[in-house]
Short mmCIF file of C-alpha atoms and ligand atoms in Angstrom, two decimals:
data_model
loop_
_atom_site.label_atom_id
_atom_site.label_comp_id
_atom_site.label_asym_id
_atom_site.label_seq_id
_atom_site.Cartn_x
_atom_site.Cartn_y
_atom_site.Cartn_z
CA UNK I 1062 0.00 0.00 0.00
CA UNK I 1063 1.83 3.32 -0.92
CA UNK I 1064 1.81 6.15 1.76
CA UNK I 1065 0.49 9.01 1.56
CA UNK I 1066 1.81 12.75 2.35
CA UNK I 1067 0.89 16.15 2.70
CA UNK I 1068 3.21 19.36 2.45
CA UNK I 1069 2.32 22.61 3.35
CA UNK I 1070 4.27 25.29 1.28
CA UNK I 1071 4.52 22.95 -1.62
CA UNK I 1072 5.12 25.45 -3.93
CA UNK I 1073 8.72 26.77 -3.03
CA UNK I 1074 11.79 25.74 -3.10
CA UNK I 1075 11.43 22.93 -0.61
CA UNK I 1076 8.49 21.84 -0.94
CA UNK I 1077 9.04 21.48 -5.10
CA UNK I 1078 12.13 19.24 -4.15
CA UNK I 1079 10.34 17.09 -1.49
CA UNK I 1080 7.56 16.43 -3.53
CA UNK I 1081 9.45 14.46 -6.19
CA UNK I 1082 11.62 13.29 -3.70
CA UNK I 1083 8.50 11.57 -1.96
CA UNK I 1084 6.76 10.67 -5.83
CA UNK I 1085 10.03 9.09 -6.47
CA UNK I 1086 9.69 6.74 -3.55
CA UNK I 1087 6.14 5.71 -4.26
CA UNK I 1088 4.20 8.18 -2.27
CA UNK I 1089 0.61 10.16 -2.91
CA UNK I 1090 1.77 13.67 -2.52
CA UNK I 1091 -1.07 16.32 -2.08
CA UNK I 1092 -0.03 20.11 -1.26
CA UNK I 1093 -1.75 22.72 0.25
CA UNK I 1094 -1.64 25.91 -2.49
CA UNK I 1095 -3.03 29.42 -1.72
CA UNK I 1096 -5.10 31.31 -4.15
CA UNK I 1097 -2.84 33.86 -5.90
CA UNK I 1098 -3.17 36.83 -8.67
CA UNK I 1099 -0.37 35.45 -10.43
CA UNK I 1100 0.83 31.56 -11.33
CA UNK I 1101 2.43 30.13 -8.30
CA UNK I 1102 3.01 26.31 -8.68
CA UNK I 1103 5.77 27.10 -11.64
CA UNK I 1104 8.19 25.07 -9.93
CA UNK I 1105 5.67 21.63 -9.35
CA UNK I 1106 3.64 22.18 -12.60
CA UNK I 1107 5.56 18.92 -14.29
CA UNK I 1108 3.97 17.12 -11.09
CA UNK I 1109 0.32 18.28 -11.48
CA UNK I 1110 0.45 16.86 -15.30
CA UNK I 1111 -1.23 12.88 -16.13
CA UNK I 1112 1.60 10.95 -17.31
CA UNK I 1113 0.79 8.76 -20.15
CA UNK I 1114 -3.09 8.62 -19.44
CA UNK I 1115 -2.23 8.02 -15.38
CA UNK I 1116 -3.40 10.27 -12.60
CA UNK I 1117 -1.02 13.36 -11.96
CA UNK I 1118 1.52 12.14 -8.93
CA UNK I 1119 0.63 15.09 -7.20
CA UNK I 1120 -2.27 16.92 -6.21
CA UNK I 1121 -3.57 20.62 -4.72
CA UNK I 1122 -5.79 21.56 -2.33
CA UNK I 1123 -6.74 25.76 -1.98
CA UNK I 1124 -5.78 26.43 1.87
CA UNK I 1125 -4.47 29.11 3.83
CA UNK I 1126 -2.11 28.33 6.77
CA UNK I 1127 -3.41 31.19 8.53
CA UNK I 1128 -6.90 29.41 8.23
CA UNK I 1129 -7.66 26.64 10.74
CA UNK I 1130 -10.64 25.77 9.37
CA UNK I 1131 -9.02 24.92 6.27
CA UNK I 1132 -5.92 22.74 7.50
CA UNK I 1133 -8.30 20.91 9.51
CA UNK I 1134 -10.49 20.39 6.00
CA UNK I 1135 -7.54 18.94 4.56
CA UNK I 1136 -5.75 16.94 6.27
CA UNK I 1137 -9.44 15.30 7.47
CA UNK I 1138 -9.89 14.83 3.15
CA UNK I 1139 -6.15 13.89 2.67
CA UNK I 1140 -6.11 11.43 5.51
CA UNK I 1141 -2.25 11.49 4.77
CA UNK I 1142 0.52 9.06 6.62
CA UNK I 1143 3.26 11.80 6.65
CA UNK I 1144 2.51 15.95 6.61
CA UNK I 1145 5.49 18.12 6.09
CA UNK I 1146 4.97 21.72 7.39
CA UNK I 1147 7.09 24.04 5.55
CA UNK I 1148 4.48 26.34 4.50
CA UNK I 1149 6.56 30.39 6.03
CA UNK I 1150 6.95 33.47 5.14
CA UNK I 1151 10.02 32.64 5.29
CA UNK I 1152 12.33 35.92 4.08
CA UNK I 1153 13.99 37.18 7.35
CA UNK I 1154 14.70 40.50 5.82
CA UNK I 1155 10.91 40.98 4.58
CA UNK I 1156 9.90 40.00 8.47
CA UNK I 1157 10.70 43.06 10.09
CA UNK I 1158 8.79 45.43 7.68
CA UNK I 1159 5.52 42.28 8.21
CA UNK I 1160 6.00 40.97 11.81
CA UNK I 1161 2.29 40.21 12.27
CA UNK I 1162 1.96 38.27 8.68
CA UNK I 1163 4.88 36.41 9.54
CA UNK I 1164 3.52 35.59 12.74
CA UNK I 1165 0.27 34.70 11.35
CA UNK I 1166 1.53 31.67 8.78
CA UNK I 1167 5.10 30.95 10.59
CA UNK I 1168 4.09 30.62 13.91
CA UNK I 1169 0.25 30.23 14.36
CA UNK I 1170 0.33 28.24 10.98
CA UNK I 1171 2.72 25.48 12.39
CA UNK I 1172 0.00 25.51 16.22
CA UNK I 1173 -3.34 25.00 12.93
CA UNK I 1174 -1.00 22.24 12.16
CA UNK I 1175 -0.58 20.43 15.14
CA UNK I 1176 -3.89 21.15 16.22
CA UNK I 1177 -5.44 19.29 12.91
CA UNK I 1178 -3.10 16.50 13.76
CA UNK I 1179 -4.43 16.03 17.54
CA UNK I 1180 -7.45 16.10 16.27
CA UNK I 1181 -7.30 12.89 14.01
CA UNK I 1182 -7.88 9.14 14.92
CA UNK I 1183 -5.43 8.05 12.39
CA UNK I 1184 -1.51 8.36 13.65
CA UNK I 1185 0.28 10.81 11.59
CA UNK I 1186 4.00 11.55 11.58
CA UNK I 1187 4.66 15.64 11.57
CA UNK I 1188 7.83 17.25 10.03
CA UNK I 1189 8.01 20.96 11.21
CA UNK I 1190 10.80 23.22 9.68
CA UNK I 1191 12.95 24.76 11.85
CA UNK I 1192 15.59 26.83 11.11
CA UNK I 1193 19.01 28.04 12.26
CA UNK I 1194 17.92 31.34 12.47
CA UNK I 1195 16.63 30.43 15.92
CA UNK I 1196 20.20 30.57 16.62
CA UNK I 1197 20.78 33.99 16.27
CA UNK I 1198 23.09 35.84 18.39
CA UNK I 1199 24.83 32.52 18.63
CA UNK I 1200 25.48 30.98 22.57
CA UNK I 1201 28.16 28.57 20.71
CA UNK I 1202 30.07 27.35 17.56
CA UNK I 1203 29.28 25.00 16.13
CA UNK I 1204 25.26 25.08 16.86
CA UNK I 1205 23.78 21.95 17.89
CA UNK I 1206 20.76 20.64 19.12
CA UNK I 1207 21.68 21.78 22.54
CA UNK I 1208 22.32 25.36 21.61
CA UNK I 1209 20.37 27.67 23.10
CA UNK I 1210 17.82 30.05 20.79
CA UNK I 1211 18.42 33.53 20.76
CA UNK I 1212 16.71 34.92 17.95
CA UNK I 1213 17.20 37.71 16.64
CA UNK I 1214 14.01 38.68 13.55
CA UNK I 1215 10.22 38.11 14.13
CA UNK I 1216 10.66 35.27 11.43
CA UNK I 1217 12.86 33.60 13.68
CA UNK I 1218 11.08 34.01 17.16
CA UNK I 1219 7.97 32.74 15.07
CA UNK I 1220 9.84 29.88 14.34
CA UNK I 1221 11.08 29.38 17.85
CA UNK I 1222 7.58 29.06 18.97
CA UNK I 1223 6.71 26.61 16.11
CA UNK I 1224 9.56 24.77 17.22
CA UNK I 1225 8.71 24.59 21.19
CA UNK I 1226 4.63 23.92 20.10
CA UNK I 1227 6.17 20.54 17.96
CA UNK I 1228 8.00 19.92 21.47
CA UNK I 1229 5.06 20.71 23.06
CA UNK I 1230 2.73 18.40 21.62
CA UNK I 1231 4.69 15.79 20.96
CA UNK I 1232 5.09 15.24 25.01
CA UNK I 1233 1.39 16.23 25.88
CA UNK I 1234 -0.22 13.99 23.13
CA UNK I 1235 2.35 11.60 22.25
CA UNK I 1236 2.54 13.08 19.01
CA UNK I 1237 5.30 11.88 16.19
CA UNK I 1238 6.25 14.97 15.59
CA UNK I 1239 10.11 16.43 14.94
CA UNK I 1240 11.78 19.62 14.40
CA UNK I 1241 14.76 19.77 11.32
CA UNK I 1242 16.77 22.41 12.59
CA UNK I 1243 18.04 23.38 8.55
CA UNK I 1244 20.84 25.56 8.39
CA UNK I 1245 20.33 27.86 4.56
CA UNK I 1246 20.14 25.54 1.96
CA UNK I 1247 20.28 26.92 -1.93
CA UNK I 1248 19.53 25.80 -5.13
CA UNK I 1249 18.70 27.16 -8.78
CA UNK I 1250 15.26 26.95 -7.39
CA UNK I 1251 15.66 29.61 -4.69
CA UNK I 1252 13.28 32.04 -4.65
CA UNK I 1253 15.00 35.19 -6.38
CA UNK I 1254 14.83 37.84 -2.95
CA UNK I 1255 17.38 35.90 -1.00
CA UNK I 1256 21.11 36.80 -1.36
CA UNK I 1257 22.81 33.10 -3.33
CA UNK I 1258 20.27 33.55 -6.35
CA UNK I 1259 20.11 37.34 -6.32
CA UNK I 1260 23.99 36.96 -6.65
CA UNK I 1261 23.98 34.39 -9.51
CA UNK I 1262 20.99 35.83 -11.51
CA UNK I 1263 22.98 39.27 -10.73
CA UNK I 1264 26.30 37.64 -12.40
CA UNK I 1265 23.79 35.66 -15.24
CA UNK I 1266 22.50 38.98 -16.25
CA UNK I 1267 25.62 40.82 -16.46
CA UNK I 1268 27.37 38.27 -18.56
CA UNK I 1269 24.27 38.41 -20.75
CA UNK I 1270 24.44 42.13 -21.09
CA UNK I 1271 21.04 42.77 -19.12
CA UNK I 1272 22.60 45.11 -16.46
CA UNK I 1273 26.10 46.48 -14.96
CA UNK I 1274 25.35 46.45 -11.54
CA UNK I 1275 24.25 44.61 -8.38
CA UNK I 1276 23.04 46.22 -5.49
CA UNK I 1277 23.92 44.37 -1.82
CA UNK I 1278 23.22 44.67 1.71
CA UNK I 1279 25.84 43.14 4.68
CA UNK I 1280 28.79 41.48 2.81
CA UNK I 1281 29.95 40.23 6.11
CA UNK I 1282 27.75 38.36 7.56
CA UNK I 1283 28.55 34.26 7.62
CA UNK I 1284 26.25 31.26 6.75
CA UNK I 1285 26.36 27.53 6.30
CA UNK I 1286 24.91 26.89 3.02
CA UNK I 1287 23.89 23.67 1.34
CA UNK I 1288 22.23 22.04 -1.42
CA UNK I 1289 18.70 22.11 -0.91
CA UNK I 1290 17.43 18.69 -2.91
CA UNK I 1291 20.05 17.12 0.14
CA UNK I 1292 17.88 18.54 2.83
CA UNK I 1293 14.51 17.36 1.85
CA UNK I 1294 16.31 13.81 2.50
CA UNK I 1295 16.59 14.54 6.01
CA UNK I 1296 13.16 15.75 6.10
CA UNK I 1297 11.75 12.27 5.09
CA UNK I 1298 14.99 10.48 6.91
CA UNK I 1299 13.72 11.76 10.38
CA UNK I 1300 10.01 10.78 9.79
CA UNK I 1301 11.23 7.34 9.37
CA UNK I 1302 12.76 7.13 12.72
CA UNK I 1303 10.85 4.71 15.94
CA UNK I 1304 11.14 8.01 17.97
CA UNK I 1305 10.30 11.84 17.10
CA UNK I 1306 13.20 13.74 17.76
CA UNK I 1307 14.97 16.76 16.82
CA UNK I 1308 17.88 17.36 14.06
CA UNK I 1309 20.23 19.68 12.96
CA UNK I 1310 21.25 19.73 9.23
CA UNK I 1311 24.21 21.26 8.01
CA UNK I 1312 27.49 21.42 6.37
CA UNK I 1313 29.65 22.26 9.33
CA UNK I 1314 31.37 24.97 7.09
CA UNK I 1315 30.76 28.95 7.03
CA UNK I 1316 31.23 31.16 4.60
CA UNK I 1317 31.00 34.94 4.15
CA UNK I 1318 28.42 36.90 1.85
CA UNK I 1319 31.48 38.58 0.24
CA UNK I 1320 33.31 34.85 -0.61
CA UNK I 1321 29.73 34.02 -2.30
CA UNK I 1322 29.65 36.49 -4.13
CA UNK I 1323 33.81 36.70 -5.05
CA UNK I 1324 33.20 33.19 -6.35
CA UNK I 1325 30.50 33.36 -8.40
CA UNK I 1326 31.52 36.10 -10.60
CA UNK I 1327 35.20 34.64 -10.43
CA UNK I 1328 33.61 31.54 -11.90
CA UNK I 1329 32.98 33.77 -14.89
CA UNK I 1330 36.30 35.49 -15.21
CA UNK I 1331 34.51 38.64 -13.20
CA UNK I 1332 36.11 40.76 -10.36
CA UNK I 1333 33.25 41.32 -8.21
CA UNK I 1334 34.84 44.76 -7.26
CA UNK I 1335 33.81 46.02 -11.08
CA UNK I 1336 30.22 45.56 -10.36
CA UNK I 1337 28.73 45.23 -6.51
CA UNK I 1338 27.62 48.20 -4.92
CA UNK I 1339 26.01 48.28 -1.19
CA UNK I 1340 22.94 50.34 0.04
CA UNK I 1341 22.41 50.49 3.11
CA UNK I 1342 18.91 50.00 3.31
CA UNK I 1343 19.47 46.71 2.61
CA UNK I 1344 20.90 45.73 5.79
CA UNK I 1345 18.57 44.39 8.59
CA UNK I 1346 17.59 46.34 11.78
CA UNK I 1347 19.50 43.32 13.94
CA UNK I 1348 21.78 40.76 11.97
CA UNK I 1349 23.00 36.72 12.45
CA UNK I 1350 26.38 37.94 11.92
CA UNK I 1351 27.74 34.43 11.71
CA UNK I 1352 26.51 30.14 11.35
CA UNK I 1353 28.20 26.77 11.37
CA UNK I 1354 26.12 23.87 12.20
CA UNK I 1355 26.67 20.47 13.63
CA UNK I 1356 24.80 17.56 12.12
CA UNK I 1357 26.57 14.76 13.92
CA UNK I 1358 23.68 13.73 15.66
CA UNK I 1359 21.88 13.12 12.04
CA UNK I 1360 24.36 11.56 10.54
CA UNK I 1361 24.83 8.72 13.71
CA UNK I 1362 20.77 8.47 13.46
CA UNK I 1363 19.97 8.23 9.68
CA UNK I 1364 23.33 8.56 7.62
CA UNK I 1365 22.46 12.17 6.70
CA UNK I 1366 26.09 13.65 5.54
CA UNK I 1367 25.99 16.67 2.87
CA UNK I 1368 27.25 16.24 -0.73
CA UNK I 1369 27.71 19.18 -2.32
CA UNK I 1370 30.30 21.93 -0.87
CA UNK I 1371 30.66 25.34 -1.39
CA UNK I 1372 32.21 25.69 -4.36
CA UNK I 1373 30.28 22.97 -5.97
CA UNK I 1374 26.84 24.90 -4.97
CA UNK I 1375 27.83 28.21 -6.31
CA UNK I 1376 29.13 26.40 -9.29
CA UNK I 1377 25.95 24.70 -10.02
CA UNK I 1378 23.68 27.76 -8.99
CA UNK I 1379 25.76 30.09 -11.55
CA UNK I 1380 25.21 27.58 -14.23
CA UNK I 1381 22.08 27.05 -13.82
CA UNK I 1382 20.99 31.35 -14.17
CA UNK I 1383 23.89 31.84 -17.06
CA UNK I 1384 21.56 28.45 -19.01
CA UNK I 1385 18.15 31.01 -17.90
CA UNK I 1386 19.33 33.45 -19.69
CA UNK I 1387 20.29 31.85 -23.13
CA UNK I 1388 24.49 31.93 -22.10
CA UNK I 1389 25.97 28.65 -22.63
CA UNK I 1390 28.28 28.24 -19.33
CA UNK I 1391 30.94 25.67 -20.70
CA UNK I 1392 32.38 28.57 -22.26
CA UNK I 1393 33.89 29.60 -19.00
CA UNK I 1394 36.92 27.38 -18.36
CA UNK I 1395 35.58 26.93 -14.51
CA UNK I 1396 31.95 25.90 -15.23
CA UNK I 1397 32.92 23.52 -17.92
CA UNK I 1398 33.76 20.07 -15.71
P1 NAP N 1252 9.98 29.28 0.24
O1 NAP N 1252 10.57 28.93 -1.09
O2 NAP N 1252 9.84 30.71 0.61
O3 NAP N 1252 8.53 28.60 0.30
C1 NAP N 1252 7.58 28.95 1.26
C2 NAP N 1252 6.28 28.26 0.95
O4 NAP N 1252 5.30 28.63 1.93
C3 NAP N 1252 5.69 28.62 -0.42
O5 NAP N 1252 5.11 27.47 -0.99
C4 NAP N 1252 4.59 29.61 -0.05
O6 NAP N 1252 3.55 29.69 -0.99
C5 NAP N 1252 4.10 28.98 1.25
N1 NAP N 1252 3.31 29.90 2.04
C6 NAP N 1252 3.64 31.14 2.48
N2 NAP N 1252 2.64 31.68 3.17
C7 NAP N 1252 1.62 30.78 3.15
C8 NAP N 1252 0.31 30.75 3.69
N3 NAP N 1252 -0.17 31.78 4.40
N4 NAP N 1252 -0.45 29.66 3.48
C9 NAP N 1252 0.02 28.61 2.78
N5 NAP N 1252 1.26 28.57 2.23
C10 NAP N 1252 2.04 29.65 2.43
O7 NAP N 1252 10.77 28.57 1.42
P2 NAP N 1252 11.79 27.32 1.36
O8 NAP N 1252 13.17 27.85 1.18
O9 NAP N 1252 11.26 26.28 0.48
O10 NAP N 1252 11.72 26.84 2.89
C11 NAP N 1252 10.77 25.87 3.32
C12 NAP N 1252 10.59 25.98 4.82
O11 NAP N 1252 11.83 25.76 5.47
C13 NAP N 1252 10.12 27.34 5.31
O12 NAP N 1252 9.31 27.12 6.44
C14 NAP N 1252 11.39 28.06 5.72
O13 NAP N 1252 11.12 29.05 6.69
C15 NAP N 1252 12.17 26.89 6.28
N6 NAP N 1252 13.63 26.99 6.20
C16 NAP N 1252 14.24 27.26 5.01
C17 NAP N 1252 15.62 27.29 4.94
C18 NAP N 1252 16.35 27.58 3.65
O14 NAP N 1252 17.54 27.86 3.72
N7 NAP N 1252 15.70 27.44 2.50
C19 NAP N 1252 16.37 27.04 6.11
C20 NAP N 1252 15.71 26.76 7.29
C21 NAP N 1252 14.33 26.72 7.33
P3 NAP N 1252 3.58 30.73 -2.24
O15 NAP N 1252 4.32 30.03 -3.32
O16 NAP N 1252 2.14 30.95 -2.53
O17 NAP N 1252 4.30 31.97 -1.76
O1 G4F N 1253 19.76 34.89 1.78
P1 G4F N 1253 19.26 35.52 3.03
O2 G4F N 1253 18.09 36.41 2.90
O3 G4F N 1253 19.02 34.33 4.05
P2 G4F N 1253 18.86 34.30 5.64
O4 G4F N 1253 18.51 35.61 6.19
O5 G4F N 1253 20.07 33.63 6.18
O6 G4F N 1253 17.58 33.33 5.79
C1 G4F N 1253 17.47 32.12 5.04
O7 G4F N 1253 18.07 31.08 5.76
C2 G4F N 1253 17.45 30.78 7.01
C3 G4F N 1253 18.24 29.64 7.66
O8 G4F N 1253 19.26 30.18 8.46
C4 G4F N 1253 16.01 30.38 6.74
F1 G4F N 1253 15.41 30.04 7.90
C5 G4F N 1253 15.27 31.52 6.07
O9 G4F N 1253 13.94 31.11 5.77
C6 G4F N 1253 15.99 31.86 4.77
O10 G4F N 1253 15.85 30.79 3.88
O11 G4F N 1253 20.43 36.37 3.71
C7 G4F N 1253 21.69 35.79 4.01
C8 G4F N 1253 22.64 36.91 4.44
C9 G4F N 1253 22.06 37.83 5.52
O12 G4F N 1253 23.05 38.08 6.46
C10 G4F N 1253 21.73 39.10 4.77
O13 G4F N 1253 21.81 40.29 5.57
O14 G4F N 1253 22.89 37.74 3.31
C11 G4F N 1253 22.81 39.10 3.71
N1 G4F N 1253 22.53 39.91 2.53
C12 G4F N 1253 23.37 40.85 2.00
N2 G4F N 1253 22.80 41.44 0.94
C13 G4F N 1253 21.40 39.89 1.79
C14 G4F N 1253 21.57 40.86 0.79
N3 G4F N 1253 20.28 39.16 1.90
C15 G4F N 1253 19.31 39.35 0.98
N4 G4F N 1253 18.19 38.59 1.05
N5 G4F N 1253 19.42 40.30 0.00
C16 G4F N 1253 20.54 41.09 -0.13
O15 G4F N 1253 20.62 41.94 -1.03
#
């Protein structure tokens, strides 16, 4: 009998990955979509298609995570095995200007959640994502499971409250429920707003002529980024597990903004110095100045090691925006292994 799951936030960059992740393995994926003006499902559209007269492997339901009512509705008409909450507004910067939004779908969303899942008669296994974020000023290096939460945006106290409610109710109800603590994890599906793609689309469009400049907030600031498709392993990886429990995911390296950015436009013969400029404006009221995770404890549980480093990502990222815009990248010596 195949399983069956249910992601919240299907539509984005994790949630695109999971879903054929989970397809792949034999699963009935539905996803919870909200209404928008504009076409939103352009990165699961080749999942919502029949395949040679079959059934599409995935399919939609209209909900709101701010809207009880509605999660309840469909996890009741899902009945689903597995549900993966990463429905968030999930853009730290875009948090301070929209605390109470963020709130609303980040934090409340992930209590509709759990609540729907109390309320069933049917045992479900919860993912909720987490993030490093809750980190914030950080109380050690590397962060762990242990560390302590200090965060330091509304998106990430929302989060730290979605993460203590998954605590919560998985020790008042006996629920299988379990935080991934994800450190940033890119791809060429990033959403365009957050600073890996704006830098590779930036160098993409420059090579192709489109503009001469990029405009940057806080070069200095340090994260721990990984490839995204690796993640959404973990995700499933921990809902397999006897016992709920929680995870960090990581590399284990750090990097600066300014070495992202030096090596993507070094991968196409660019000094960076020609063409980044910084405004201000762009920085954020309060700043994580600096992650490294530690994801020993995944990798004794489930295996979970990262694949792709650094240079690989931005590699792969670069390539992938320079293709976008009609620029062939084995014509730079760098991107053409
Ligand atoms: P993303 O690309 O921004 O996707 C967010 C998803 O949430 C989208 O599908 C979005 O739908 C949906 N959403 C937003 N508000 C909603 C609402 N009110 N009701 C229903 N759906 C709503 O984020 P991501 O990078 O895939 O991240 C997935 C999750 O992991 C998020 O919870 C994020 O906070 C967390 N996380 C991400 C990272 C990272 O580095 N990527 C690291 C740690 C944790 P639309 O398409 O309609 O906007
Ligand atoms: O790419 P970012 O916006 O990612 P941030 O803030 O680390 O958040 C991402 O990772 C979290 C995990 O730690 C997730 F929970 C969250 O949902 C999201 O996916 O910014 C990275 C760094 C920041 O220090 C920011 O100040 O880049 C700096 N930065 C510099 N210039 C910029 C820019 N960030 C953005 N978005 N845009 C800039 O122009």
């Amino acid at each position: 009998m195949s399983r069956t799951a249910l992601i919240t936030g299907i539509t984005g960059q994790d949630g695109s990955y999971l879903a054929e992740f989970l397809v792949a393995k034999g699963y009935r994926v539905h996803g919870v979509v909200r209404r928008t003006s504009v076409h939103s499902t352009g990165r699961i559209d080749h999942l919502l298609r029949e395949r040679d007269g079959a059934i599409p492997p995935v399919e939609t339901h209209i909900g709101d995570l701010t809207d009880p009512f509605a999660v309840h509705r469909i996890v009741q008409r899902v009945r689903p095995d597995e549900i993966y909450n990463l429905a968030a507004q999930s853009h730290v910067g875009v948090s301070f200007e929209a605390p109470l939004p963020t709130a609303s779908v980040t934090a409340l969303g992930a209590l509709h959640v759990l609540e729907a899942v109390r309320a069933t008669d049917w045992p479900i296994r919860l993912y909720q994502a987490g993030s490093s974020e809750m980190f914030g000023t950080v109380r050690e290096t590397p962060q762990s499971e242990t560390t302590p939460f200090a965060p330091r945006s509304p998106y990430a106290v929302a989060k730290v409250f979605a993460h203590h409610m998954t605590v919560h109710y998985r020790d008042a109800y006996g629920i299988h429920a379990s935080n991934g603590i994800l450190f940033n994890h890119e791809s060429p599906r990033r959403g365009e707003q957050f600073v890996t793609r704006k830098v590779t689309k930036g160098v993409a469009e420059i090579v192709a002529g489109r503009r001469s400049t990029l405009t940057l907030g806080n070069l200095t600031a340090r994260r721990d980024w990984g490839y995204a498709p690796e993640y959404v392993e973990a995700m499933w990886q921990m809902l397999q597990q006897p016992v709920a429990d929680d995870f960090v995911i990581a590399t284990g390296e750090t990097h600066a903004v300014e070495e992202w950015v030096a090596t993507a436009f070094s991968l196409v013969g660019l000094d960076w110095r020609g063409f980044v400029v910084t405004d201000e404006r762009l920085r954020r009221p309060t700043e994580v100045d600096s992650l490294r995770g530690d994801a020993r404890k995944a990798e004794a549980a489930f295996g979970w090691r990262p694949r792709t480093g650094f240079h690989g990502l931005v590699k792969l990222m670069v390539a992938a925006d320079l293709r976008r815009v009609g620029v062939d990248p084995s014509q730079f010596p760098e991107l053409a292994s």
